Amino acid sequence: MTDTAEVKTRNMETHSALPPEETERLGGEIVAALKTVFDPEIPADIYELGLIYKVDIKDDRSVDVVMTLTTPNCPAAGELPQMVENAVASVPGVGVVNVNLVWEPAWSPDRMSDEARLVLNMW
């Protein structure tokens, strides 16, 4: 893959040889889609919680997502990766979506955005 365009947002790194404006559009729409996915036990979306470590938009428009969970014992561990895959796949122009669940680096509350902290009263 040739990295000719790069879009960076909080918790997200996107690389693609697609035109920069298309990469930016896809990146923004992918973030918006990720913000529709909530851990069933936490009233904040997974993006603001800092569970998304990386999003890589490939030249063929396939998307690789690297994510984690708040704990390896998360009751939603079986469903959240599928929810992420479905959300990203719903973005127009996105091809195949691959979600990779990782445990390193371990998630910690300092990965959360101010928005998530506010929702969870963690000030």
Coordinates of N, CA and C in Angstrom, one line a residue:
M1 N 0.8 -1.2 0.0 CA 0.0 0.0 0.0 C 0.9 1.2 0.0
T2 N 0.5 2.2 -0.8 CA 1.2 3.5 -0.8 C 0.5 4.5 0.0
D3 N 1.1 5.1 0.9 CA 0.5 6.1 1.8 C 0.6 7.5 1.2
T4 N -0.4 7.9 0.4 CA -0.3 9.2 -0.3 C -1.2 10.2 0.5
A5 N -2.1 9.7 1.3 CA -2.9 10.6 2.1 C -3.1 10.0 3.5
E6 N -3.1 10.9 4.4 CA -3.3 10.4 5.8 C -4.2 11.4 6.5
V7 N -5.2 10.8 7.3 CA -6.1 11.5 8.1 C -6.0 11.0 9.5
K8 N -5.8 11.9 10.4 CA -5.6 11.5 11.8 C -6.7 12.2 12.6
T9 N -7.4 11.5 13.4 CA -8.3 12.0 14.4 C -8.1 11.3 15.7
R10 N -8.6 11.8 16.7 CA -8.4 11.1 18.0 C -8.7 9.6 17.9
N11 N -7.8 8.8 18.4 CA -7.9 7.4 18.4 C -8.0 6.7 17.0
M12 N -7.6 7.5 16.0 CA -7.8 6.9 14.7 C -6.6 7.3 13.8
E13 N -6.1 6.4 13.0 CA -5.0 6.7 12.1 C -5.5 6.0 10.8
T14 N -5.6 6.8 9.7 CA -6.2 6.3 8.5 C -5.2 6.5 7.4
H15 N -4.8 5.5 6.6 CA -3.8 5.6 5.5 C -4.5 5.1 4.2
S16 N -4.3 5.8 3.1 CA -4.8 5.3 1.9 C -4.2 6.0 0.7
A17 N -4.1 5.3 -0.5 CA -3.7 6.0 -1.7 C -4.9 6.6 -2.4
L18 N -6.0 6.6 -1.8 CA -7.2 7.3 -2.4 C -7.0 8.8 -2.4
P19 N -7.7 9.5 -3.2 CA -7.5 11.0 -3.1 C -7.8 11.5 -1.7
P20 N -7.0 12.5 -1.3 CA -7.1 13.0 0.1 C -8.6 13.3 0.5
E21 N -9.3 13.9 -0.4 CA -10.7 14.3 0.0 C -11.6 13.1 0.2
E22 N -11.3 12.0 -0.6 CA -12.1 10.8 -0.4 C -11.7 10.1 0.9
T23 N -10.4 10.1 1.2 CA -9.9 9.5 2.5 C -10.5 10.3 3.6
E24 N -10.6 11.6 3.5 CA -11.1 12.4 4.6 C -12.6 12.2 4.8
R25 N -13.3 12.1 3.7 CA -14.8 11.8 3.7 C -15.0 10.4 4.4
L26 N -14.3 9.4 3.9 CA -14.5 8.1 4.5 C -14.1 8.0 5.9
G27 N -13.0 8.7 6.3 CA -12.6 8.7 7.7 C -13.6 9.3 8.6
G28 N -14.1 10.5 8.1 CA -15.2 11.2 8.9 C -16.4 10.3 9.1
E29 N -16.8 9.7 8.0 CA -18.1 8.9 8.0 C -17.8 7.6 8.9
I30 N -16.6 7.1 8.8 CA -16.3 5.9 9.7 C -16.4 6.3 11.1
V31 N -15.8 7.4 11.5 CA -15.9 7.9 12.9 C -17.3 8.1 13.3
A32 N -18.1 8.7 12.4 CA -19.5 8.9 12.8 C -20.2 7.6 13.0
A33 N -19.9 6.6 12.1 CA -20.5 5.2 12.3 C -20.1 4.6 13.6
L34 N -18.8 4.7 13.9 CA -18.3 4.1 15.2 C -19.0 4.8 16.4
K35 N -19.3 6.0 16.3 CA -20.0 6.7 17.4 C -21.4 6.3 17.6
T36 N -21.9 5.4 16.7 CA -23.3 4.9 16.9 C -23.2 3.5 17.7
V37 N -22.0 3.0 17.9 CA -21.9 1.8 18.6 C -21.6 2.0 20.1
F38 N -22.4 1.5 21.0 CA -22.3 1.6 22.4 C -22.1 0.3 23.1
D39 N -21.2 0.3 24.1 CA -21.1 -0.9 24.9 C -22.4 -0.9 25.7
P40 N -23.1 -2.1 25.7 CA -24.4 -2.1 26.3 C -24.5 -1.8 27.8
E41 N -23.3 -1.8 28.5 CA -23.3 -1.6 29.9 C -22.7 -0.2 30.2
I42 N -22.3 0.6 29.2 CA -21.8 1.9 29.4 C -22.5 2.9 28.5
P43 N -23.0 4.0 29.1 CA -23.7 5.0 28.2 C -22.9 5.9 27.4
A44 N -21.7 5.4 26.9 CA -20.9 6.3 26.0 C -20.5 5.4 24.8
D45 N -20.3 6.0 23.7 CA -20.0 5.2 22.5 C -18.5 4.7 22.5
I46 N -18.3 3.7 21.8 CA -16.9 3.1 21.8 C -15.8 3.9 21.3
Y47 N -16.1 4.9 20.4 CA -15.1 5.8 19.9 C -14.7 6.7 21.0
E48 N -15.6 7.4 21.7 CA -15.3 8.3 22.8 C -14.7 7.6 24.0
L49 N -15.1 6.3 24.2 CA -14.4 5.5 25.2 C -13.0 5.2 25.0
G50 N -12.6 5.4 23.7 CA -11.2 5.1 23.4 C -10.9 3.6 23.1
L51 N -11.9 2.9 22.7 CA -11.8 1.5 22.4 C -11.3 1.2 21.0
I52 N -11.3 2.2 20.1 CA -10.8 2.1 18.7 C -9.4 2.6 18.7
Y53 N -8.4 1.7 18.4 CA -7.0 2.0 18.4 C -6.6 2.5 17.0
K54 N -7.1 1.9 16.0 CA -6.6 2.2 14.6 C -7.7 1.8 13.6
V55 N -7.8 2.7 12.6 CA -8.6 2.4 11.4 C -7.7 2.6 10.2
D56 N -7.6 1.6 9.3 CA -6.7 1.7 8.2 C -7.6 1.4 6.9
I57 N -7.7 2.5 6.1 CA -8.5 2.4 4.9 C -7.5 2.0 3.8
K58 N -7.7 0.8 3.2 CA -6.8 0.3 2.2 C -7.1 0.9 0.8
D59 N -6.2 0.7 -0.1 CA -6.4 1.2 -1.5 C -7.7 0.6 -2.2
D60 N -8.0 -0.6 -1.8 CA -9.2 -1.2 -2.4 C -10.5 -0.9 -1.6
R61 N -10.4 0.1 -0.7 CA -11.5 0.5 0.2 C -11.9 -0.5 1.3
S62 N -11.1 -1.5 1.4 CA -11.3 -2.4 2.6 C -10.8 -1.6 3.8
V63 N -11.4 -2.0 4.9 CA -11.0 -1.2 6.1 C -10.7 -2.2 7.2
D64 N -9.5 -2.0 7.8 CA -9.1 -2.8 9.0 C -9.2 -1.9 10.2
V65 N -9.9 -2.5 11.2 CA -10.1 -1.8 12.5 C -9.4 -2.6 13.6
V66 N -8.6 -1.9 14.4 CA -8.0 -2.5 15.6 C -8.7 -1.9 16.8
M67 N -9.2 -2.7 17.6 CA -10.0 -2.2 18.8 C -9.7 -3.1 20.0
T68 N -10.1 -2.6 21.1 CA -10.0 -3.4 22.4 C -11.3 -3.2 23.1
L69 N -11.4 -3.8 24.3 CA -12.6 -3.7 25.2 C -12.1 -3.2 26.5
T70 N -13.0 -2.7 27.3 CA -12.6 -2.2 28.6 C -12.0 -3.2 29.5
T71 N -12.3 -4.5 29.3 CA -11.8 -5.6 30.1 C -11.9 -6.9 29.3
P72 N -11.0 -7.8 29.5 CA -11.1 -9.1 28.7 C -12.4 -9.8 29.1
N73 N -12.9 -9.5 30.3 CA -14.2 -10.2 30.8 C -15.4 -9.5 30.4
C74 N -15.3 -8.5 29.5 CA -16.5 -7.7 29.0 C -17.6 -8.6 28.5
P75 N -18.8 -8.5 29.1 CA -19.9 -9.4 28.7 C -20.3 -9.2 27.2
A76 N -20.0 -8.0 26.7 CA -20.3 -7.7 25.3 C -19.2 -8.1 24.3
A77 N -18.2 -8.8 24.8 CA -17.0 -9.2 23.9 C -17.4 -10.0 22.7
G78 N -18.5 -10.7 22.8 CA -18.9 -11.5 21.6 C -19.7 -10.7 20.6
E79 N -20.3 -9.6 21.0 CA -21.1 -8.8 20.0 C -20.5 -7.5 19.6
L80 N -19.6 -6.8 20.4 CA -19.1 -5.5 20.0 C -18.3 -5.6 18.7
P81 N -17.4 -6.5 18.5 CA -16.6 -6.5 17.2 C -17.6 -6.6 16.0
Q82 N -18.6 -7.4 16.1 CA -19.5 -7.6 15.0 C -20.3 -6.3 14.8
M83 N -20.7 -5.6 15.9 CA -21.4 -4.3 15.8 C -20.5 -3.3 15.1
V84 N -19.2 -3.3 15.5 CA -18.2 -2.4 14.8 C -18.1 -2.7 13.3
E85 N -18.0 -4.0 13.0 CA -17.9 -4.4 11.6 C -19.1 -3.9 10.8
N86 N -20.3 -4.1 11.4 CA -21.6 -3.7 10.7 C -21.6 -2.2 10.6
A87 N -21.2 -1.5 11.6 CA -21.3 0.0 11.5 C -20.4 0.5 10.4
V88 N -19.1 0.1 10.4 CA -18.2 0.6 9.4 C -18.6 0.1 8.0
A89 N -19.1 -1.1 7.9 CA -19.6 -1.6 6.6 C -20.8 -0.8 6.0
S90 N -21.5 -0.1 6.9 CA -22.7 0.7 6.5 C -22.3 2.0 5.8
V91 N -21.0 2.4 5.9 CA -20.6 3.6 5.3 C -20.4 3.5 3.8
P92 N -21.1 4.3 3.0 CA -21.0 4.2 1.5 C -19.6 4.3 1.0
G93 N -19.2 3.4 0.2 CA -17.9 3.4 -0.4 C -16.9 2.5 0.3
V94 N -17.3 1.9 1.5 CA -16.4 1.0 2.2 C -16.6 -0.4 1.7
G95 N -15.4 -1.1 1.5 CA -15.5 -2.5 1.0 C -15.5 -3.4 2.2
V96 N -14.7 -4.5 2.2 CA -14.7 -5.5 3.2 C -14.1 -4.8 4.5
V97 N -14.7 -5.2 5.6 CA -14.3 -4.7 6.9 C -13.7 -5.8 7.8
N98 N -12.5 -5.6 8.3 CA -11.9 -6.6 9.2 C -11.7 -6.0 10.5
V99 N -12.2 -6.6 11.6 CA -12.0 -6.1 13.0 C -11.1 -7.0 13.7
N100 N -10.0 -6.4 14.3 CA -9.1 -7.2 15.1 C -9.2 -6.7 16.5
L101 N -9.5 -7.6 17.4 CA -9.6 -7.4 18.8 C -8.3 -7.6 19.5
V102 N -7.7 -6.6 20.2 CA -6.4 -6.8 20.8 C -6.5 -6.4 22.3
W103 N -5.5 -6.9 23.0 CA -5.5 -6.6 24.5 C -4.3 -5.8 24.9
E104 N -3.4 -5.5 23.9 CA -2.2 -4.7 24.2 C -2.2 -3.6 23.2
P105 N -2.1 -2.3 23.6 CA -2.0 -1.9 25.0 C -3.4 -2.1 25.6
A106 N -3.3 -2.3 26.9 CA -4.6 -2.5 27.7 C -5.3 -1.2 27.7
W107 N -6.6 -1.2 27.7 CA -7.4 0.0 27.8 C -7.4 0.5 29.2
S108 N -7.4 1.8 29.3 CA -7.5 2.4 30.6 C -8.4 3.7 30.5
P109 N -9.0 4.2 31.6 CA -9.8 5.3 31.5 C -9.2 6.6 30.9
D110 N -7.9 6.7 30.9 CA -7.2 7.9 30.4 C -7.4 7.9 28.8
R111 N -7.8 6.8 28.2 CA -8.1 6.8 26.8 C -9.4 7.5 26.4
M112 N -10.3 7.7 27.4 CA -11.6 8.3 27.1 C -11.5 9.8 26.8
S113 N -12.4 10.3 26.0 CA -12.5 11.7 25.6 C -13.1 12.4 26.8
D114 N -13.0 13.7 26.7 CA -13.7 14.6 27.7 C -15.2 14.3 27.6
E115 N -15.7 14.1 26.4 CA -17.2 13.9 26.2 C -17.6 12.6 27.0
A116 N -16.8 11.5 26.9 CA -17.1 10.3 27.6 C -17.0 10.5 29.1
R117 N -16.0 11.2 29.5 CA -15.9 11.5 31.0 C -17.1 12.2 31.5
L118 N -17.6 13.2 30.7 CA -18.8 14.0 31.1 C -20.0 13.0 31.2
V119 N -20.2 12.2 30.2 CA -21.3 11.3 30.2 C -21.3 10.4 31.4
L120 N -20.1 9.9 31.8 CA -19.9 9.0 32.9 C -19.6 9.6 34.2
N121 N -19.8 11.0 34.3 CA -19.5 11.7 35.5 C -18.2 11.4 36.1
M122 N -17.1 11.4 35.3 CA -15.8 11.0 35.8 C -14.9 12.3 35.8
W123 N -15.4 13.4 36.3 CA -14.6 14.6 36.4 C -14.1 14.7 37.8

